[in-house]
mmCIF file with all atom_site columns, C-alpha atoms in Angstrom:
data_model
loop_
_atom_site.group_PDB
_atom_site.id
_atom_site.type_symbol
_atom_site.label_atom_id
_atom_site.label_alt_id
_atom_site.label_comp_id
_atom_site.label_asym_id
_atom_site.label_entity_id
_atom_site.label_seq_id
_atom_site.pdbx_PDB_ins_code
_atom_site.Cartn_x
_atom_site.Cartn_y
_atom_site.Cartn_z
_atom_site.occupancy
_atom_site.B_iso_or_equiv
_atom_site.pdbx_formal_charge
_atom_site.auth_seq_id
_atom_site.auth_comp_id
_atom_site.auth_asym_id
_atom_site.auth_atom_id
_atom_site.pdbx_PDB_model_num
ATOM 1   C CA . MET A 1 1   ? 98.124  116.286 99.182  1.00 52.00 ? 801  MET A CA 1
ATOM 2   C CA . GLY A 1 2   ? 100.197 117.444 102.043 1.00 57.00 ? 802  GLY A CA 1
ATOM 3   C CA . GLY A 1 3   ? 100.577 114.247 103.679 1.00 60.00 ? 803  GLY A CA 1
ATOM 4   C CA . ALA A 1 4   ? 100.017 113.388 107.291 1.00 72.00 ? 804  ALA A CA 1
ATOM 5   C CA . THR A 1 5   ? 101.109 117.149 108.250 1.00 79.00 ? 805  THR A CA 1
ATOM 6   C CA . TRP A 1 6   ? 98.558  117.223 110.717 1.00 84.00 ? 806  TRP A CA 1
ATOM 7   C CA . PHE A 1 7   ? 100.641 114.824 112.774 1.00 85.00 ? 807  PHE A CA 1
ATOM 8   C CA . LEU A 1 8   ? 103.118 117.870 113.047 1.00 87.00 ? 808  LEU A CA 1
ATOM 9   C CA . ARG A 1 9   ? 100.438 120.037 114.315 1.00 89.00 ? 809  ARG A CA 1
ATOM 10  C CA . VAL A 1 10  ? 99.256  117.237 116.794 1.00 92.00 ? 810  VAL A CA 1
ATOM 11  C CA . LEU A 1 11  ? 102.734 116.333 117.878 1.00 91.00 ? 811  LEU A CA 1
ATOM 12  C CA . PHE A 1 12  ? 103.594 120.186 118.776 1.00 93.00 ? 812  PHE A CA 1
ATOM 13  C CA . LEU A 1 13  ? 100.204 120.800 120.771 1.00 94.00 ? 813  LEU A CA 1
ATOM 14  C CA . ALA A 1 14  ? 100.811 117.532 122.698 1.00 95.00 ? 814  ALA A CA 1
ATOM 15  C CA . LEU A 1 15  ? 104.187 118.011 123.763 1.00 94.00 ? 815  LEU A CA 1
ATOM 16  C CA . LEU A 1 16  ? 103.466 121.754 124.439 1.00 95.00 ? 816  LEU A CA 1
ATOM 17  C CA . VAL A 1 17  ? 100.965 120.622 126.557 1.00 95.00 ? 817  VAL A CA 1
ATOM 18  C CA . TYR A 1 18  ? 102.854 117.845 128.303 1.00 95.00 ? 818  TYR A CA 1
ATOM 19  C CA . LEU A 1 19  ? 106.056 119.696 128.540 1.00 94.00 ? 819  LEU A CA 1
ATOM 20  C CA . CYS A 1 20  ? 104.597 122.829 130.595 1.00 95.00 ? 820  CYS A CA 1
ATOM 21  C CA . ALA A 1 21  ? 102.754 120.373 132.801 1.00 94.00 ? 821  ALA A CA 1
ATOM 22  C CA . CYS A 1 22  ? 105.978 118.633 133.501 1.00 93.00 ? 822  CYS A CA 1
ATOM 23  C CA . PHE A 1 23  ? 107.699 121.803 134.301 1.00 93.00 ? 823  PHE A CA 1
ATOM 24  C CA . LEU A 1 24  ? 104.684 123.349 136.650 1.00 92.00 ? 824  LEU A CA 1
ATOM 25  C CA . LEU A 1 25  ? 104.546 119.934 138.333 1.00 90.00 ? 825  LEU A CA 1
ATOM 26  C CA . SER A 1 26  ? 108.329 119.537 139.305 1.00 89.00 ? 826  SER A CA 1
ATOM 27  C CA . LYS A 1 27  ? 108.546 123.076 140.718 1.00 87.00 ? 827  LYS A CA 1
ATOM 28  C CA . VAL A 1 28  ? 105.368 122.665 142.525 1.00 84.00 ? 828  VAL A CA 1
ATOM 29  C CA . TYR A 1 29  ? 105.351 119.119 143.498 1.00 82.00 ? 829  TYR A CA 1
ATOM 30  C CA . LYS A 1 30  ? 108.638 117.731 143.118 1.00 80.00 ? 830  LYS A CA 1
ATOM 31  C CA . GLN A 1 31  ? 108.162 114.815 145.350 1.00 83.00 ? 831  GLN A CA 1
ATOM 32  C CA . LYS A 1 32  ? 105.101 113.595 143.649 1.00 86.00 ? 832  LYS A CA 1
ATOM 33  C CA . PHE A 1 33  ? 105.794 114.266 140.303 1.00 88.00 ? 833  PHE A CA 1
ATOM 34  C CA . ASP A 1 34  ? 105.827 110.903 138.635 1.00 87.00 ? 834  ASP A CA 1
ATOM 35  C CA . PHE A 1 35  ? 102.352 109.910 140.421 1.00 89.00 ? 835  PHE A CA 1
ATOM 36  C CA . LEU A 1 36  ? 100.599 113.541 139.441 1.00 92.00 ? 836  LEU A CA 1
ATOM 37  C CA . ILE A 1 37  ? 101.824 113.481 135.799 1.00 92.00 ? 837  ILE A CA 1
ATOM 38  C CA . PHE A 1 38  ? 100.441 110.139 135.641 1.00 91.00 ? 838  PHE A CA 1
ATOM 39  C CA . PHE A 1 39  ? 97.321  111.411 136.931 1.00 93.00 ? 839  PHE A CA 1
ATOM 40  C CA . PHE A 1 40  ? 97.553  114.407 134.860 1.00 94.00 ? 840  PHE A CA 1
ATOM 41  C CA . CYS A 1 41  ? 97.946  111.938 131.336 1.00 94.00 ? 841  CYS A CA 1
ATOM 42  C CA . ILE A 1 42  ? 94.999  109.980 132.543 1.00 93.00 ? 842  ILE A CA 1
ATOM 43  C CA . LEU A 1 43  ? 92.884  113.017 132.782 1.00 95.00 ? 843  LEU A CA 1
ATOM 44  C CA . CYS A 1 44  ? 93.967  114.263 129.265 1.00 95.00 ? 844  CYS A CA 1
ATOM 45  C CA . ALA A 1 45  ? 93.575  110.793 127.579 1.00 94.00 ? 845  ALA A CA 1
ATOM 46  C CA . SER A 1 46  ? 89.768  110.720 129.441 1.00 93.00 ? 846  SER A CA 1
ATOM 47  C CA . LEU A 1 47  ? 89.308  114.678 127.865 1.00 94.00 ? 847  LEU A CA 1
ATOM 48  C CA . GLY A 1 48  ? 90.582  113.296 124.857 1.00 94.00 ? 848  GLY A CA 1
ATOM 49  C CA . PHE A 1 49  ? 87.835  110.833 124.686 1.00 94.00 ? 849  PHE A CA 1
ATOM 50  C CA . VAL A 1 50  ? 85.138  112.870 125.513 1.00 94.00 ? 850  VAL A CA 1
ATOM 51  C CA . PHE A 1 51  ? 86.417  115.249 122.822 1.00 94.00 ? 851  PHE A CA 1
ATOM 52  C CA . HIS A 1 52  ? 85.818  112.256 120.612 1.00 92.00 ? 852  HIS A CA 1
ATOM 53  C CA . LEU A 1 53  ? 82.211  111.388 121.620 1.00 92.00 ? 853  LEU A CA 1
ATOM 54  C CA . SER A 1 54  ? 81.447  114.831 121.100 1.00 91.00 ? 854  SER A CA 1
ATOM 55  C CA . ASP A 1 55  ? 83.002  115.062 117.900 1.00 89.00 ? 855  ASP A CA 1
ATOM 56  C CA . PHE A 1 56  ? 85.113  117.967 118.719 1.00 90.00 ? 856  PHE A CA 1
ATOM 57  C CA . ASN A 1 57  ? 88.881  118.076 117.086 1.00 90.00 ? 857  ASN A CA 1
ATOM 58  C CA . ILE A 1 58  ? 89.257  121.631 116.078 1.00 88.00 ? 858  ILE A CA 1
ATOM 59  C CA . GLY A 1 59  ? 92.912  122.446 115.560 1.00 85.00 ? 859  GLY A CA 1
ATOM 60  C CA . GLY A 1 60  ? 93.987  118.563 116.208 1.00 89.00 ? 860  GLY A CA 1
ATOM 61  C CA . CYS A 1 61  ? 93.410  119.621 120.095 1.00 92.00 ? 861  CYS A CA 1
ATOM 62  C CA . GLY A 1 62  ? 91.402  116.021 120.655 1.00 93.00 ? 862  GLY A CA 1
ATOM 63  C CA . THR A 1 63  ? 93.993  113.755 119.035 1.00 94.00 ? 863  THR A CA 1
ATOM 64  C CA . ALA A 1 64  ? 96.766  115.946 121.303 1.00 94.00 ? 864  ALA A CA 1
ATOM 65  C CA . LEU A 1 65  ? 95.053  115.145 124.390 1.00 94.00 ? 865  LEU A CA 1
ATOM 66  C CA . SER A 1 66  ? 94.164  111.456 123.491 1.00 93.00 ? 866  SER A CA 1
ATOM 67  C CA . VAL A 1 67  ? 98.178  111.005 122.860 1.00 93.00 ? 867  VAL A CA 1
ATOM 68  C CA . ILE A 1 68  ? 99.933  113.094 125.480 1.00 94.00 ? 868  ILE A CA 1
ATOM 69  C CA . ALA A 1 69  ? 99.777  109.547 127.458 1.00 92.00 ? 869  ALA A CA 1
ATOM 70  C CA . PHE A 1 70  ? 102.338 108.122 124.721 1.00 93.00 ? 870  PHE A CA 1
ATOM 71  C CA . LEU A 1 71  ? 105.027 110.595 125.560 1.00 92.00 ? 871  LEU A CA 1
ATOM 72  C CA . GLU A 1 72  ? 104.601 109.610 129.233 1.00 91.00 ? 872  GLU A CA 1
ATOM 73  C CA . ILE A 1 73  ? 105.269 106.102 128.151 1.00 90.00 ? 873  ILE A CA 1
ATOM 74  C CA . GLY A 1 74  ? 108.012 106.857 125.940 1.00 86.00 ? 874  GLY A CA 1
ATOM 75  C CA . ARG A 1 75  ? 109.492 109.110 129.066 1.00 84.00 ? 875  ARG A CA 1
ATOM 76  C CA . ARG A 1 76  ? 109.666 105.974 131.533 1.00 83.00 ? 876  ARG A CA 1
ATOM 77  C CA . LEU A 1 77  ? 110.515 103.359 128.688 1.00 79.00 ? 877  LEU A CA 1
ATOM 78  C CA . ASN A 1 78  ? 114.510 103.174 129.189 1.00 69.00 ? 878  ASN A CA 1
ATOM 79  C CA . SER A 1 79  ? 115.449 102.742 125.374 1.00 68.00 ? 879  SER A CA 1
ATOM 80  C CA . GLU A 1 80  ? 118.833 101.607 126.536 1.00 74.00 ? 880  GLU A CA 1
ATOM 81  C CA . SER A 1 81  ? 117.553 98.861  128.693 1.00 78.00 ? 881  SER A CA 1
ATOM 82  C CA . LEU A 1 82  ? 115.558 97.621  126.085 1.00 80.00 ? 882  LEU A CA 1
ATOM 83  C CA . VAL A 1 83  ? 118.196 96.820  123.547 1.00 79.00 ? 883  VAL A CA 1
ATOM 84  C CA . ARG A 1 84  ? 120.401 95.250  126.250 1.00 83.00 ? 884  ARG A CA 1
ATOM 85  C CA . TRP A 1 85  ? 117.278 92.904  126.690 1.00 85.00 ? 885  TRP A CA 1
ATOM 86  C CA . MET A 1 86  ? 116.954 92.446  123.243 1.00 85.00 ? 886  MET A CA 1
ATOM 87  C CA . LYS A 1 87  ? 120.545 91.317  122.844 1.00 84.00 ? 887  LYS A CA 1
ATOM 88  C CA . ARG A 1 88  ? 120.402 88.772  125.645 1.00 86.00 ? 888  ARG A CA 1
ATOM 89  C CA . CYS A 1 89  ? 117.302 87.385  123.870 1.00 86.00 ? 889  CYS A CA 1
ATOM 90  C CA . SER A 1 90  ? 118.159 84.711  120.980 1.00 86.00 ? 890  SER A CA 1
ATOM 91  C CA . SER A 1 91  ? 116.878 85.400  117.324 1.00 84.00 ? 891  SER A CA 1
ATOM 92  C CA . LEU A 1 92  ? 114.036 82.730  117.838 1.00 89.00 ? 892  LEU A CA 1
ATOM 93  C CA . LYS A 1 93  ? 112.746 84.149  121.030 1.00 90.00 ? 893  LYS A CA 1
ATOM 94  C CA . LEU A 1 94  ? 112.597 87.440  119.311 1.00 90.00 ? 894  LEU A CA 1
ATOM 95  C CA . ILE A 1 95  ? 110.750 86.316  116.394 1.00 91.00 ? 895  ILE A CA 1
ATOM 96  C CA . GLY A 1 96  ? 108.313 84.340  118.784 1.00 93.00 ? 896  GLY A CA 1
ATOM 97  C CA . ILE A 1 97  ? 107.616 87.609  120.360 1.00 93.00 ? 897  ILE A CA 1
ATOM 98  C CA . CYS A 1 98  ? 106.930 89.607  116.962 1.00 93.00 ? 898  CYS A CA 1
ATOM 99  C CA . PHE A 1 99  ? 104.521 86.760  115.943 1.00 95.00 ? 899  PHE A CA 1
ATOM 100 C CA . PHE A 1 100 ? 102.739 87.106  119.403 1.00 95.00 ? 900  PHE A CA 1
ATOM 101 C CA . MET A 1 101 ? 102.688 91.042  118.718 1.00 94.00 ? 901  MET A CA 1
ATOM 102 C CA . PHE A 1 102 ? 101.324 90.716  115.379 1.00 93.00 ? 902  PHE A CA 1
ATOM 103 C CA . ALA A 1 103 ? 98.660  88.101  116.654 1.00 95.00 ? 903  ALA A CA 1
ATOM 104 C CA . VAL A 1 104 ? 97.503  90.574  119.615 1.00 93.00 ? 904  VAL A CA 1
ATOM 105 C CA . LEU A 1 105 ? 97.398  93.479  116.811 1.00 93.00 ? 905  LEU A CA 1
ATOM 106 C CA . VAL A 1 106 ? 95.029  91.629  114.775 1.00 92.00 ? 906  VAL A CA 1
ATOM 107 C CA . LEU A 1 107 ? 92.761  90.478  117.489 1.00 92.00 ? 907  LEU A CA 1
ATOM 108 C CA . LEU A 1 108 ? 92.607  93.972  118.900 1.00 90.00 ? 908  LEU A CA 1
ATOM 109 C CA . GLY A 1 109 ? 92.063  95.175  115.436 1.00 87.00 ? 909  GLY A CA 1
ATOM 110 C CA . MET A 1 110 ? 88.766  93.112  115.367 1.00 88.00 ? 910  MET A CA 1
ATOM 111 C CA . TYR A 1 111 ? 87.608  95.527  118.035 1.00 86.00 ? 911  TYR A CA 1
ATOM 112 C CA . GLU A 1 112 ? 89.534  98.425  117.471 1.00 84.00 ? 912  GLU A CA 1
ATOM 113 C CA . SER A 1 113 ? 89.580  100.851 114.663 1.00 86.00 ? 913  SER A CA 1
ATOM 114 C CA . VAL A 1 114 ? 91.973  104.071 115.283 1.00 89.00 ? 914  VAL A CA 1
ATOM 115 C CA . LEU A 1 115 ? 91.871  107.124 113.215 1.00 88.00 ? 915  LEU A CA 1
ATOM 116 C CA . LEU A 1 116 ? 94.287  109.491 114.953 1.00 88.00 ? 916  LEU A CA 1
ATOM 117 C CA . ASN A 1 117 ? 93.775  112.418 112.353 1.00 85.00 ? 917  ASN A CA 1
ATOM 118 C CA . GLU A 1 118 ? 90.081  112.068 113.298 1.00 89.00 ? 918  GLU A CA 1
ATOM 119 C CA . ASN A 1 119 ? 90.746  111.706 116.966 1.00 91.00 ? 919  ASN A CA 1
ATOM 120 C CA . SER A 1 120 ? 88.248  108.620 116.396 1.00 92.00 ? 920  SER A CA 1
ATOM 121 C CA . TYR A 1 121 ? 88.582  105.102 118.354 1.00 92.00 ? 921  TYR A CA 1
ATOM 122 C CA . LYS A 1 122 ? 86.374  103.010 120.350 1.00 91.00 ? 922  LYS A CA 1
ATOM 123 C CA . CYS A 1 123 ? 88.153  102.995 123.506 1.00 91.00 ? 923  CYS A CA 1
ATOM 124 C CA . VAL A 1 124 ? 91.139  104.724 125.205 1.00 91.00 ? 924  VAL A CA 1
ATOM 125 C CA . ILE A 1 125 ? 92.791  101.644 126.694 1.00 91.00 ? 925  ILE A CA 1
ATOM 126 C CA . THR A 1 126 ? 92.934  99.556  123.458 1.00 92.00 ? 926  THR A CA 1
ATOM 127 C CA . MET A 1 127 ? 93.936  102.543 121.391 1.00 92.00 ? 927  MET A CA 1
ATOM 128 C CA . ILE A 1 128 ? 96.998  103.056 123.752 1.00 92.00 ? 928  ILE A CA 1
ATOM 129 C CA . LEU A 1 129 ? 97.601  99.046  123.683 1.00 93.00 ? 929  LEU A CA 1
ATOM 130 C CA . CYS A 1 130 ? 97.387  99.346  119.828 1.00 92.00 ? 930  CYS A CA 1
ATOM 131 C CA . GLY A 1 131 ? 100.213 102.019 119.877 1.00 92.00 ? 931  GLY A CA 1
ATOM 132 C CA . CYS A 1 132 ? 102.551 100.491 122.027 1.00 92.00 ? 932  CYS A CA 1
ATOM 133 C CA . VAL A 1 133 ? 102.252 97.101  120.709 1.00 93.00 ? 933  VAL A CA 1
ATOM 134 C CA . GLY A 1 134 ? 102.488 98.524  117.281 1.00 92.00 ? 934  GLY A CA 1
ATOM 135 C CA . TRP A 1 135 ? 105.682 100.453 118.154 1.00 91.00 ? 935  TRP A CA 1
ATOM 136 C CA . LEU A 1 136 ? 107.412 97.704  120.068 1.00 91.00 ? 936  LEU A CA 1
ATOM 137 C CA . LEU A 1 137 ? 106.754 95.314  117.030 1.00 93.00 ? 937  LEU A CA 1
ATOM 138 C CA . LEU A 1 138 ? 108.539 98.048  114.669 1.00 90.00 ? 938  LEU A CA 1
ATOM 139 C CA . TYR A 1 139 ? 111.270 98.158  117.242 1.00 88.00 ? 939  TYR A CA 1
ATOM 140 C CA . LEU A 1 140 ? 111.922 94.846  117.302 1.00 90.00 ? 940  LEU A CA 1
ATOM 141 C CA . LEU A 1 141 ? 111.735 94.112  113.441 1.00 89.00 ? 941  LEU A CA 1
ATOM 142 C CA . ALA A 1 142 ? 114.313 96.849  112.906 1.00 85.00 ? 942  ALA A CA 1
ATOM 143 C CA . TYR A 1 143 ? 116.662 95.592  115.493 1.00 85.00 ? 943  TYR A CA 1
ATOM 144 C CA . MET A 1 144 ? 116.492 92.065  113.946 1.00 86.00 ? 944  MET A CA 1
ATOM 145 C CA . ILE A 1 145 ? 116.761 93.594  110.517 1.00 85.00 ? 945  ILE A CA 1
ATOM 146 C CA . CYS A 1 146 ? 119.832 95.405  111.145 1.00 81.00 ? 946  CYS A CA 1
ATOM 147 C CA . LYS A 1 147 ? 121.022 92.741  113.296 1.00 80.00 ? 947  LYS A CA 1
ATOM 148 C CA . THR A 1 148 ? 120.971 90.216  110.017 1.00 79.00 ? 948  THR A CA 1
ATOM 149 C CA . PHE A 1 149 ? 121.579 92.446  107.266 1.00 79.00 ? 949  PHE A CA 1
ATOM 150 C CA . LEU A 1 150 ? 124.322 94.826  108.300 1.00 74.00 ? 950  LEU A CA 1
ATOM 151 C CA . GLU A 1 151 ? 124.202 96.873  104.824 1.00 75.00 ? 951  GLU A CA 1
ATOM 152 C CA . THR A 1 152 ? 120.044 97.952  105.783 1.00 79.00 ? 952  THR A CA 1
ATOM 153 C CA . ARG A 1 153 ? 121.586 99.727  108.857 1.00 80.00 ? 953  ARG A CA 1
ATOM 154 C CA . MET A 1 154 ? 122.471 102.649 106.839 1.00 84.00 ? 954  MET A CA 1
ATOM 155 C CA . ILE A 1 155 ? 119.696 102.868 104.556 1.00 84.00 ? 955  ILE A CA 1
ATOM 156 C CA . LEU A 1 156 ? 117.197 102.688 107.250 1.00 83.00 ? 956  LEU A CA 1
ATOM 157 C CA . ALA A 1 157 ? 118.985 105.299 109.216 1.00 84.00 ? 957  ALA A CA 1
ATOM 158 C CA . TYR A 1 158 ? 118.908 107.348 106.173 1.00 88.00 ? 958  TYR A CA 1
ATOM 159 C CA . VAL A 1 159 ? 115.259 107.140 105.910 1.00 88.00 ? 959  VAL A CA 1
ATOM 160 C CA . GLY A 1 160 ? 115.072 107.616 109.319 1.00 86.00 ? 960  GLY A CA 1
ATOM 161 C CA . ARG A 1 161 ? 116.883 111.125 109.101 1.00 90.00 ? 961  ARG A CA 1
ATOM 162 C CA . ASN A 1 162 ? 114.673 111.956 106.226 1.00 91.00 ? 962  ASN A CA 1
ATOM 163 C CA . THR A 1 163 ? 110.896 111.167 107.218 1.00 89.00 ? 963  THR A CA 1
ATOM 164 C CA . ILE A 1 164 ? 109.607 114.808 107.228 1.00 89.00 ? 964  ILE A CA 1
ATOM 165 C CA . PRO A 1 165 ? 109.900 114.898 103.342 1.00 90.00 ? 965  PRO A CA 1
ATOM 166 C CA . ILE A 1 166 ? 108.302 111.530 103.273 1.00 91.00 ? 966  ILE A CA 1
ATOM 167 C CA . LEU A 1 167 ? 105.677 112.776 105.480 1.00 88.00 ? 967  LEU A CA 1
ATOM 168 C CA . CYS A 1 168 ? 105.096 115.859 103.512 1.00 88.00 ? 968  CYS A CA 1
ATOM 169 C CA . LEU A 1 169 ? 105.047 114.288 99.846  1.00 89.00 ? 969  LEU A CA 1
ATOM 170 C CA . HIS A 1 170 ? 104.120 110.674 100.065 1.00 89.00 ? 970  HIS A CA 1
ATOM 171 C CA . PHE A 1 171 ? 100.210 111.439 99.068  1.00 88.00 ? 971  PHE A CA 1
ATOM 172 C CA . LEU A 1 172 ? 101.634 113.446 96.261  1.00 89.00 ? 972  LEU A CA 1
ATOM 173 C CA . SER A 1 173 ? 103.880 110.766 95.331  1.00 91.00 ? 973  SER A CA 1
ATOM 174 C CA . PHE A 1 174 ? 101.095 108.456 95.123  1.00 91.00 ? 974  PHE A CA 1
ATOM 175 C CA . LYS A 1 175 ? 99.660  110.407 91.944  1.00 92.00 ? 975  LYS A CA 1
ATOM 176 C CA . VAL A 1 176 ? 102.421 108.909 89.815  1.00 92.00 ? 976  VAL A CA 1
ATOM 177 C CA . ILE A 1 177 ? 101.043 105.297 90.718  1.00 91.00 ? 977  ILE A CA 1
ATOM 178 C CA . SER A 1 178 ? 97.443  106.606 90.143  1.00 92.00 ? 978  SER A CA 1
ATOM 179 C CA . SER A 1 179 ? 98.453  108.066 86.835  1.00 92.00 ? 979  SER A CA 1
ATOM 180 C CA . ILE A 1 180 ? 99.930  104.819 85.608  1.00 92.00 ? 980  ILE A CA 1
ATOM 181 C CA . GLN A 1 181 ? 96.795  102.969 86.622  1.00 90.00 ? 981  GLN A CA 1
ATOM 182 C CA . VAL A 1 182 ? 94.664  105.309 84.502  1.00 92.00 ? 982  VAL A CA 1
ATOM 183 C CA . LEU A 1 183 ? 96.757  104.669 81.425  1.00 92.00 ? 983  LEU A CA 1
ATOM 184 C CA . ILE A 1 184 ? 96.569  100.938 81.946  1.00 90.00 ? 984  ILE A CA 1
ATOM 185 C CA . TYR A 1 185 ? 93.122  100.355 82.643  1.00 89.00 ? 985  TYR A CA 1
ATOM 186 C CA . LYS A 1 186 ? 91.899  103.428 80.308  1.00 87.00 ? 986  LYS A CA 1
ATOM 187 C CA . SER A 1 187 ? 89.767  104.685 83.234  1.00 88.00 ? 987  SER A CA 1
ATOM 188 C CA . ASP A 1 188 ? 88.762  108.424 83.431  1.00 89.00 ? 988  ASP A CA 1
ATOM 189 C CA . VAL A 1 189 ? 91.551  111.051 84.522  1.00 89.00 ? 989  VAL A CA 1
ATOM 190 C CA . CYS A 1 190 ? 89.808  112.252 87.107  1.00 89.00 ? 990  CYS A CA 1
ATOM 191 C CA . ASN A 1 191 ? 90.366  109.124 88.994  1.00 88.00 ? 991  ASN A CA 1
ATOM 192 C CA . ILE A 1 192 ? 94.065  110.524 88.987  1.00 89.00 ? 992  ILE A CA 1
ATOM 193 C CA . ALA A 1 193 ? 92.554  112.843 92.087  1.00 87.00 ? 993  ALA A CA 1
ATOM 194 C CA . SER A 1 194 ? 91.568  109.777 93.964  1.00 85.00 ? 994  SER A CA 1
ATOM 195 C CA . PHE A 1 195 ? 92.296  110.221 97.642  1.00 83.00 ? 995  PHE A CA 1
ATOM 196 C CA . PRO A 1 196 ? 94.752  108.744 98.860  1.00 81.00 ? 996  PRO A CA 1
ATOM 197 C CA . VAL A 1 197 ? 95.101  106.462 95.889  1.00 85.00 ? 997  VAL A CA 1
ATOM 198 C CA . TYR A 1 198 ? 93.052  104.991 92.973  1.00 87.00 ? 998  TYR A CA 1
ATOM 199 C CA . LEU A 1 199 ? 93.357  101.196 93.188  1.00 84.00 ? 999  LEU A CA 1
ATOM 200 C CA . ARG A 1 200 ? 94.052  99.643  96.340  1.00 78.00 ? 1000 ARG A CA 1
ATOM 201 C CA . THR A 1 201 ? 93.505  96.166  94.904  1.00 77.00 ? 1001 THR A CA 1
ATOM 202 C CA . ASP A 1 202 ? 96.308  93.257  93.709  1.00 74.00 ? 1002 ASP A CA 1
ATOM 203 C CA . LEU A 1 203 ? 99.626  94.218  94.917  1.00 83.00 ? 1003 LEU A CA 1
ATOM 204 C CA . TRP A 1 204 ? 99.667  97.742  93.840  1.00 87.00 ? 1004 TRP A CA 1
ATOM 205 C CA . TRP A 1 205 ? 99.913  98.814  97.612  1.00 87.00 ? 1005 TRP A CA 1
ATOM 206 C CA . ILE A 1 206 ? 103.792 97.678  97.020  1.00 89.00 ? 1006 ILE A CA 1
ATOM 207 C CA . ALA A 1 207 ? 104.251 99.973  94.099  1.00 90.00 ? 1007 ALA A CA 1
ATOM 208 C CA . ASP A 1 208 ? 102.306 102.807 96.184  1.00 91.00 ? 1008 ASP A CA 1
ATOM 209 C CA . THR A 1 209 ? 105.072 102.331 99.023  1.00 90.00 ? 1009 THR A CA 1
ATOM 210 C CA . ILE A 1 210 ? 107.996 101.732 97.131  1.00 92.00 ? 1010 ILE A CA 1
ATOM 211 C CA . VAL A 1 211 ? 107.036 105.342 95.333  1.00 93.00 ? 1011 VAL A CA 1
ATOM 212 C CA . GLY A 1 212 ? 105.873 107.266 98.187  1.00 92.00 ? 1012 GLY A CA 1
ATOM 213 C CA . VAL A 1 213 ? 109.157 106.545 99.781  1.00 93.00 ? 1013 VAL A CA 1
ATOM 214 C CA . ILE A 1 214 ? 111.531 106.905 97.279  1.00 94.00 ? 1014 ILE A CA 1
ATOM 215 C CA . LEU A 1 215 ? 110.229 109.851 95.215  1.00 94.00 ? 1015 LEU A CA 1
ATOM 216 C CA . PRO A 1 216 ? 109.989 112.050 98.319  1.00 93.00 ? 1016 PRO A CA 1
ATOM 217 C CA . LEU A 1 217 ? 113.464 111.224 98.862  1.00 94.00 ? 1017 LEU A CA 1
ATOM 218 C CA . VAL A 1 218 ? 115.048 112.042 95.201  1.00 94.00 ? 1018 VAL A CA 1
ATOM 219 C CA . LEU A 1 219 ? 112.731 115.284 95.493  1.00 93.00 ? 1019 LEU A CA 1
ATOM 220 C CA . ASN A 1 220 ? 114.471 116.103 98.906  1.00 93.00 ? 1020 ASN A CA 1
ATOM 221 C CA . GLU A 1 221 ? 118.078 115.324 97.395  1.00 93.00 ? 1021 GLU A CA 1
ATOM 222 C CA . ILE A 1 222 ? 117.321 117.661 94.954  1.00 93.00 ? 1022 ILE A CA 1
ATOM 223 C CA . HIS A 1 223 ? 115.996 120.449 96.862  1.00 91.00 ? 1023 HIS A CA 1
ATOM 224 C CA . VAL A 1 224 ? 119.135 120.086 99.357  1.00 90.00 ? 1024 VAL A CA 1
ATOM 225 C CA . LYS A 1 225 ? 121.631 120.357 96.334  1.00 92.00 ? 1025 LYS A CA 1
ATOM 226 C CA . PHE A 1 226 ? 119.661 123.271 94.960  1.00 92.00 ? 1026 PHE A CA 1
ATOM 227 C CA . LYS A 1 227 ? 119.570 125.006 98.138  1.00 89.00 ? 1027 LYS A CA 1
ATOM 228 C CA . SER A 1 228 ? 123.296 124.356 98.499  1.00 89.00 ? 1028 SER A CA 1
ATOM 229 C CA . VAL A 1 229 ? 123.829 125.715 94.902  1.00 88.00 ? 1029 VAL A CA 1
ATOM 230 C CA . CYS A 1 230 ? 122.037 128.846 95.635  1.00 89.00 ? 1030 CYS A CA 1
ATOM 231 C CA . LEU A 1 231 ? 123.809 129.537 99.337  1.00 86.00 ? 1031 LEU A CA 1
ATOM 232 C CA . LYS A 1 232 ? 127.022 129.493 97.296  1.00 83.00 ? 1032 LYS A CA 1
ATOM 233 C CA . ALA A 1 233 ? 126.289 131.685 94.508  1.00 83.00 ? 1033 ALA A CA 1
ATOM 234 C CA . ILE A 1 234 ? 124.525 134.483 97.316  1.00 84.00 ? 1034 ILE A CA 1
ATOM 235 C CA . LYS A 1 235 ? 127.770 134.115 99.229  1.00 77.00 ? 1035 LYS A CA 1
ATOM 236 C CA . ARG A 1 236 ? 129.953 134.829 96.148  1.00 71.00 ? 1036 ARG A CA 1
#
């Protein structure tokens, strides 16, 4: 019920390996750093794929090696230049690009199936391509939403600042919806323990999404207020 906390472990391992490689290569081979770190990421991705084929992913080490390439892509991608490019584009053009990227993801989804928590995918190239296209699609959508609906900017920023509570508590929050489903359909109470949710049909996913975001935020606010009260009481 700890949510996707495996992601934090994998992110820590990937960052540790990547930063150590950047530090060593920048000190030893500073002039050829860009080429060597690029080669290092290819080597890590290849090794991660070997771990996938061997079904070896103890502690998320295989997944960490597979995703190190994303860190290098993020380093090379200048977000300020991307924002300037988006500002120059018309809304119609951005919408067209979003539809194109969505179509690319649908086509890739017909071939590729990525389960990073298990370090499971069919091809390193398509896995990285899915990640990059998916990230860019979400980035463009977030930009257009904030540009069109200014009120949502603060909401999205608030959710973004509190991703860890959502990450840790969204699976547990799904149990609220699963409990309601059990009551409505008068099914076995053991179905509440279904992972990650009991029913995936109809439009229940909308309820799961809403509760999976709002309930962790509410619980986090209660935790923050309670901690503040306790700290003030201790100082007295």
